[in-house]
């Protein structure tokens, strides 16, 4: 096992990894910007290194500074967390070239799955159904027109390098094709430095159902069940639950077996998430994330498996610490992402929390780096906390979530707790009947974006 790990992240993501390291008695090194000198991840790490000023390009994305920090602190491994450099294949390679283990999959897999066109092609070749659409990248407006002739409207134009719900344009009719083509490519270039786009059918009421993958170097390749992440705004997840209220054991086994076979064939190693859209009883692959996922705690709550500890074990060449065919899913877990945003408009509202008191009690877990007097900085994302509840069944989880949201005290910082309460009180959510457009349609008064 590793002796010392550098955590190339901040906020609750850094804390989550730090906790797994400490549970495995591994020493931790935090990196931080000047704005984060007093942050929780810095306080709790065994050592810390300041790597630059507040803006992310100069700090959390500053590869030479991070590699230097890893060297001076003498770590044998580096965990990228999620976001920042976690899906940057070049970074993974640079880390490896410095004889430091990158805690993640092989650079080759980060690279293949980071290109959504290539990911679709590979998965389809491996027998995983994909959303009907382009065979490859689209090289001209004429190709997009021809594709529209085949798959019809609505369709969605997506950036091959896209992520975080950005770089997507829905096209309702022929007349919108040219505008969407121009806009999608311009946004892709501005956002990801690559204007490659592709297109696929736009499903009207799909659910986002994703499968947690874990593979070690000892032949164990498994899926640890699904997460339903259909409560979204602007194609970004807000609430996640496990198991999905609409997937039965049969469907889970069927698609799970297909995914595991594909991932095994790929030779994939470590944690990963295969994201699917589920519509009318059918699953369609949309992308694979080659890292720990923000919403991983719901899987941890229902399986009792510490995914980050397993990820560390696998990266160190050890087998997983449980019997792959003997794990069970127990009860139900739900996670709310609480952000410093206006609960009506969802615009970011950075600021200081004068008072911060998180809920606790049976079945409640809070993953957060906040404390009274701490700040959500305009330089970083607006996540305040992930509130995760577990119950013996979905009803108990819902009651505990209601209780926990009521207990939460955050003063001085606009936040999304009121919106989460509205979601929770809605009869559709209580019944588990929602799709990826539901939140904007029912609670925010918006048509499909
Ligand atoms: P990103 O990489 O930016 O997260 P994804 O491809 O994973 O993009 O899609 C994010 C979300 O966008 C999905 O969860 C879903 O809500 C919506 N979406 C993506 N593709 C489609 C589609 N073909 N039809 C309908 N909604 C889609």
XYZ file of C-alpha atoms and ligand atoms in Angstrom:
476
model
C 0.000 0.000 0.000
C 1.056 3.601 -0.536
C 2.974 5.430 2.176
C 2.027 8.995 1.269
C -0.537 10.371 -1.190
C -0.814 13.869 -2.646
C -4.419 14.974 -3.115
C -4.628 17.216 -6.189
C -7.982 18.751 -5.313
C -9.798 20.963 -2.816
C -13.077 21.187 -0.901
C -15.166 18.166 -0.012
C -13.525 16.073 -2.765
C -10.115 16.508 -1.139
C -11.577 15.720 2.289
C -13.243 12.559 1.026
C -9.928 11.219 -0.297
C -8.049 12.337 2.787
C -10.479 10.357 4.957
C -9.993 7.175 2.925
C -6.203 7.610 3.140
C -6.328 8.071 6.890
C -8.580 5.014 7.272
C -5.879 3.047 5.450
C -3.128 4.725 7.535
C -1.625 6.515 4.539
C -0.102 9.964 5.089
C -1.665 12.827 3.143
C -0.334 15.921 1.416
C -2.799 18.692 0.563
C -2.166 21.268 -2.126
C -3.878 24.631 -1.984
C -4.123 28.062 -3.543
C -3.459 31.214 -1.524
C -7.268 31.620 -1.234
C -7.540 28.198 0.441
C -4.781 28.600 3.049
C -7.305 28.095 5.887
C -9.407 25.480 4.124
C -10.505 22.310 5.865
C -8.528 19.996 3.570
C -5.356 21.895 4.455
C -6.091 21.760 8.186
C -6.737 18.019 8.203
C -3.919 16.861 5.925
C -0.606 15.720 7.426
C 1.279 18.191 5.230
C 0.344 20.934 2.803
C 1.963 22.847 -0.035
C 0.796 26.176 -1.465
C 0.881 25.875 -5.250
C -0.241 29.292 -6.477
C -2.772 32.115 -6.470
C -6.550 31.707 -6.358
C -7.363 31.310 -10.046
C -7.499 27.640 -11.025
C -5.125 27.908 -13.994
C -2.403 29.119 -11.624
C -3.140 26.596 -8.871
C -5.335 23.487 -9.104
C -4.679 23.162 -12.862
C -1.013 24.179 -12.627
C 0.698 20.907 -13.583
C 4.357 21.946 -13.002
C 3.481 23.329 -9.548
C 1.583 20.161 -8.603
C 4.366 17.866 -9.795
C 6.903 19.953 -7.870
C 4.737 19.722 -4.735
C 4.594 15.944 -5.175
C 8.383 15.802 -5.440
C 9.250 17.995 -2.504
C 6.818 16.108 -0.271
C 8.099 12.706 -1.418
C 4.740 11.072 -2.164
C 4.456 7.728 -3.909
C 0.981 8.338 -5.361
C -1.344 11.148 -6.408
C -5.156 11.209 -6.290
C -6.775 13.710 -8.672
C -10.272 13.592 -7.109
C -12.991 14.726 -9.509
C -13.044 17.797 -11.732
C -9.743 19.672 -12.213
C -7.132 17.286 -13.712
C -8.958 14.028 -13.004
C -9.778 13.287 -16.659
C -6.637 14.686 -18.226
C -4.733 11.790 -19.828
C -1.594 13.917 -20.330
C -1.525 14.729 -16.636
C -1.870 11.034 -15.738
C 1.083 10.292 -18.002
C 3.227 13.105 -16.608
C 2.560 11.868 -13.071
C 3.596 8.328 -14.081
C 6.757 9.632 -15.799
C 7.785 11.046 -12.427
C 7.500 7.586 -10.839
C 4.382 8.558 -8.941
C 1.310 6.314 -9.177
C -1.685 8.126 -10.660
C -4.734 6.868 -8.742
C -7.057 6.305 -11.658
C -7.366 4.180 -14.771
C -4.714 3.782 -17.464
C -4.048 6.999 -19.460
C -5.196 5.143 -22.578
C -8.687 4.675 -21.141
C -8.919 8.260 -19.880
C -8.075 9.360 -23.390
C -10.523 7.052 -25.222
C -13.450 7.868 -22.920
C -12.602 11.589 -22.900
C -13.496 11.620 -26.595
C -17.234 10.962 -26.562
C -17.285 10.027 -30.256
C -14.577 7.412 -29.757
C -16.243 6.214 -26.532
C -19.527 5.641 -28.412
C -17.701 3.770 -31.161
C -15.808 1.531 -28.737
C -18.838 0.766 -26.591
C -21.023 -0.020 -29.587
C -18.342 -2.359 -30.949
C -18.337 -4.073 -27.548
C -22.082 -4.713 -27.701
C -23.319 -1.835 -25.524
C -26.352 -0.065 -27.054
C -25.793 3.656 -27.753
C -28.302 6.452 -28.456
C -29.099 6.263 -32.206
C -27.002 8.865 -33.996
C -23.793 9.666 -35.829
C -21.319 6.854 -36.475
C -18.463 9.268 -35.908
C -17.679 12.970 -35.663
C -19.580 15.271 -38.065
C -17.288 17.090 -40.468
C -19.811 19.360 -42.170
C -23.273 20.881 -41.918
C -24.271 18.636 -44.862
C -23.381 15.560 -42.791
C -25.542 16.860 -39.955
C -28.410 17.437 -42.414
C -28.067 13.925 -43.776
C -28.055 12.482 -40.259
C -31.196 14.487 -39.387
C -32.808 12.878 -42.431
C -32.064 9.463 -40.935
C -32.848 9.944 -37.231
C -35.372 12.808 -37.431
C -36.058 15.608 -34.922
C -35.499 16.510 -32.181
C -31.793 15.742 -32.138
C -28.923 16.951 -29.974
C -25.549 18.208 -31.204
C -22.819 17.474 -28.654
C -19.162 18.396 -28.214
C -16.904 15.330 -28.474
C -14.773 16.767 -25.678
C -17.789 18.012 -23.681
C -18.491 17.605 -19.987
C -20.379 19.137 -17.085
C -23.529 19.491 -19.166
C -21.893 22.041 -21.486
C -21.497 22.049 -25.275
C -24.917 20.603 -26.171
C -27.549 22.066 -28.514
C -31.030 20.650 -29.021
C -32.404 20.980 -32.568
C -36.171 20.830 -33.005
C -36.482 21.361 -36.753
C -34.647 21.682 -40.075
C -34.561 25.487 -39.792
C -32.531 25.324 -36.557
C -29.810 23.045 -37.934
C -27.394 25.638 -39.224
C -27.578 27.847 -36.133
C -27.059 24.864 -33.824
C -24.146 23.609 -35.930
C -22.364 26.981 -35.698
C -23.149 27.550 -32.048
C -22.269 24.060 -30.837
C -18.886 24.174 -32.585
C -18.093 27.679 -31.344
C -19.013 26.722 -27.766
C -17.046 23.482 -27.994
C -13.976 25.363 -29.172
C -14.308 28.045 -26.503
C -15.083 25.584 -23.683
C -12.858 22.631 -24.545
C -10.375 23.854 -27.167
C -11.770 21.374 -29.687
C -14.663 22.021 -32.072
C -15.365 18.362 -32.900
C -19.101 17.629 -32.587
C -21.439 14.693 -33.153
C -25.203 14.291 -32.909
C -27.722 11.798 -31.644
C -31.471 11.479 -31.167
C -32.806 13.723 -28.393
C -34.921 11.545 -26.124
C -38.070 13.246 -24.793
C -38.352 11.776 -21.295
C -35.289 9.657 -20.492
C -33.898 8.896 -17.070
C -30.176 9.154 -16.392
C -29.145 5.808 -14.908
C -25.442 5.130 -14.377
C -23.524 2.051 -13.278
C -20.598 2.050 -10.846
C -17.685 0.010 -12.195
C -14.762 -1.342 -10.183
C -11.987 -3.471 -11.682
C -8.739 -4.718 -10.120
C -5.616 -6.261 -11.645
C -6.577 -9.705 -10.312
C -9.372 -10.373 -12.762
C -12.208 -8.915 -10.701
C -14.418 -6.694 -12.855
C -17.779 -5.747 -11.387
C -20.613 -3.274 -11.385
C -21.823 -2.180 -7.950
C -25.337 -1.257 -8.978
C -26.877 1.835 -10.471
C -27.524 5.426 -9.467
C -30.498 7.347 -10.803
C -29.396 10.934 -11.461
C -32.427 12.175 -13.369
C -33.157 15.248 -11.234
C -31.087 17.731 -13.237
C -30.892 21.381 -14.176
C -29.036 22.483 -17.329
C -28.009 18.828 -17.856
C -26.307 18.823 -14.458
C -27.215 16.500 -11.596
C -28.895 17.876 -8.459
C -30.269 14.801 -6.700
C -29.065 11.206 -7.030
C -30.437 7.995 -5.601
C -29.607 4.305 -5.409
C -31.166 2.034 -6.383
C -33.182 3.596 -9.213
C -36.922 3.588 -8.400
C -37.690 2.244 -11.898
C -35.097 -0.460 -12.599
C -36.013 -4.025 -11.674
C -33.580 -6.826 -10.869
C -33.945 -8.335 -14.323
C -33.123 -5.161 -16.227
C -30.250 -4.433 -13.813
C -28.700 -7.855 -14.414
C -29.206 -7.690 -18.168
C -27.559 -4.316 -18.748
C -25.080 -4.848 -15.909
C -23.757 -8.046 -17.531
C -23.370 -6.287 -20.891
C -21.460 -3.409 -19.293
C -19.178 -5.665 -17.244
C -18.322 -7.742 -20.330
C -17.449 -4.563 -22.270
C -15.340 -3.091 -19.466
C -13.504 -6.411 -19.042
C -12.793 -6.524 -22.775
C -11.415 -2.970 -22.611
C -8.946 -4.053 -19.924
C -10.163 -1.212 -17.730
C -8.658 -0.801 -14.246
C -9.978 1.087 -11.219
C -13.218 2.990 -10.634
C -15.395 4.198 -13.475
C -18.987 5.078 -14.252
C -20.923 4.015 -17.317
C -23.668 6.572 -17.914
C -26.816 5.461 -19.720
C -30.122 7.029 -20.658
C -33.094 4.785 -19.867
C -36.164 5.331 -22.006
C -39.176 3.136 -22.572
C -37.505 0.061 -21.087
C -34.288 0.428 -23.120
C -30.792 1.525 -22.059
C -28.545 3.691 -24.256
C -24.890 4.491 -23.474
C -24.006 8.217 -23.385
C -20.552 8.345 -21.820
C -18.082 6.774 -19.408
C -16.427 8.791 -16.655
C -12.987 7.462 -15.798
C -12.795 8.701 -12.218
C -14.479 8.801 -8.842
C -17.908 10.410 -9.270
C -19.362 13.247 -7.136
C -22.420 11.102 -6.338
C -20.434 7.989 -5.318
C -21.677 8.157 -1.681
C -25.143 6.809 -2.535
C -23.502 3.619 -3.787
C -21.347 3.485 -0.642
C -24.426 3.837 1.562
C -26.320 0.944 -0.038
C -23.347 -1.410 -0.498
C -21.299 -0.589 2.618
C -18.228 -0.523 0.359
C -15.782 2.387 0.709
C -15.177 3.129 -2.962
C -12.190 5.409 -2.369
C -10.420 2.812 -0.195
C -11.043 0.214 -2.914
C -9.723 2.641 -5.523
C -6.528 3.104 -3.482
C -6.127 -0.676 -3.071
C -6.599 -1.340 -6.776
C -4.128 1.434 -7.716
C -1.584 -0.160 -5.358
C -1.994 -3.471 -7.216
C -4.032 -5.176 -4.502
C -7.286 -7.073 -5.082
C -10.573 -5.556 -3.888
C -11.219 -6.243 -0.206
C -14.614 -7.946 -0.577
C -16.006 -10.927 -2.475
C -17.210 -9.500 -5.810
C -20.159 -11.878 -6.057
C -21.172 -11.570 -2.413
C -21.904 -7.862 -2.004
C -25.521 -6.828 -1.544
C -27.512 -3.653 -1.973
C -29.298 -2.813 1.285
C -31.990 -0.188 1.631
C -32.089 3.097 -0.237
C -29.858 6.194 -0.373
C -30.507 9.711 -1.696
C -28.035 12.571 -2.149
C -28.797 16.289 -2.508
C -26.149 18.622 -3.880
C -26.500 21.803 -1.863
C -24.898 24.732 -3.651
C -24.432 28.444 -2.970
C -26.904 29.480 -5.649
C -30.141 31.401 -5.722
C -32.816 28.703 -5.199
C -35.103 30.285 -7.834
C -32.719 31.235 -10.627
C -29.796 28.927 -9.810
C -27.259 31.681 -10.340
C -24.117 31.313 -8.183
C -24.055 33.438 -5.016
C -20.592 33.126 -3.510
C -20.119 34.471 -0.015
C -19.431 33.685 3.626
C -21.486 31.390 5.837
C -21.752 33.248 9.161
C -23.368 30.236 10.782
C -22.968 26.696 9.527
C -24.500 23.705 11.261
C -24.914 20.422 9.414
C -27.535 17.816 10.268
C -26.646 14.401 11.649
C -28.359 11.482 13.378
C -29.362 8.025 12.117
C -28.857 7.479 8.393
C -27.416 10.942 7.682
C -24.015 11.649 6.099
C -22.734 15.086 5.122
C -19.710 15.412 2.819
C -18.627 19.016 3.085
C -15.598 21.187 3.739
C -17.646 24.082 5.165
C -17.509 25.459 8.697
C -18.911 28.574 10.397
C -17.200 31.633 8.909
C -15.899 29.796 5.851
C -16.388 31.077 2.360
C -17.686 29.805 -0.974
C -15.193 31.535 -3.259
C -16.115 32.934 -6.678
C -12.972 31.219 -7.997
C -14.312 27.684 -7.472
C -17.515 25.736 -7.886
C -20.411 26.604 -5.642
C -20.895 23.286 -3.828
C -21.557 23.762 -0.107
C -22.273 20.159 0.802
C -23.559 16.822 -0.304
C -26.269 15.652 2.045
C -26.724 11.885 1.833
C -29.355 9.867 3.662
C -29.862 6.137 3.954
C -32.987 4.255 5.000
C -34.218 0.662 5.020
C -36.412 1.594 2.079
C -37.103 4.667 -0.064
C -39.833 5.950 2.251
C -37.561 5.917 5.261
C -34.811 7.630 3.230
C -37.301 10.345 2.181
C -38.390 10.938 5.777
C -34.778 11.208 6.927
C -33.997 13.600 4.080
C -36.928 15.793 5.106
C -35.685 15.808 8.704
C -32.077 16.543 7.714
C -32.954 19.399 5.343
C -35.027 20.973 8.125
C -32.093 20.745 10.561
C -29.588 22.355 8.199
C -28.562 25.853 9.318
C -26.621 28.007 6.855
C -26.811 31.744 7.565
C -25.508 34.468 5.321
C -25.239 32.387 2.186
C -28.008 31.900 -0.385
C -28.343 28.174 -1.014
C -30.477 25.543 -2.716
C -32.016 23.936 0.389
C -35.449 25.539 -0.357
C -35.376 24.045 -3.864
C -34.446 20.610 -2.491
C -37.395 20.889 -0.105
C -39.718 21.670 -3.010
C -38.384 18.667 -4.947
C -38.907 16.443 -1.927
C -42.483 17.634 -1.374
C -43.498 17.102 -4.993
C -45.768 14.060 -5.467
C -43.860 13.012 -8.629
C -40.582 12.814 -6.732
C -42.248 10.994 -3.848
C -43.558 8.476 -6.391
C -40.160 8.175 -8.105
C -41.723 9.395 -11.345
C -39.385 11.895 -12.950
C -37.110 12.202 -15.978
C -34.095 14.376 -16.831
C -36.285 17.309 -17.886
C -38.690 17.028 -14.940
C -37.095 19.571 -12.586
C -36.992 22.374 -15.154
C -40.445 21.498 -16.495
C -42.283 21.089 -13.177
C -40.463 23.303 -10.697
C -38.660 25.940 -12.684
C -41.293 26.674 -15.281
C -38.960 26.043 -18.207
C -39.488 24.076 -21.356
C -36.789 21.636 -22.418
C -33.545 23.605 -22.800
P -21.799 15.714 -20.024
O -20.581 14.948 -20.441
O -21.709 17.164 -20.343
O -22.237 15.410 -18.634
P -23.736 13.799 -21.086
O -23.587 13.253 -22.449
O -23.303 12.917 -19.958
O -22.959 15.196 -21.009
O -25.220 14.258 -20.845
C -25.621 15.009 -19.717
C -27.127 15.060 -19.632
O -27.686 15.667 -20.817
C -27.814 13.705 -19.552
O -27.843 13.196 -18.235
C -29.208 14.053 -20.076
O -29.973 14.711 -19.099
C -28.919 15.046 -21.166
N -28.761 14.335 -22.465
C -27.613 13.938 -23.035
N -27.838 13.281 -24.191
C -29.180 13.267 -24.366
C -30.064 12.733 -25.376
N -29.585 12.086 -26.424
N -31.390 12.900 -25.202
C -31.889 13.567 -24.124
N -31.120 14.085 -23.151
C -29.785 13.942 -23.255
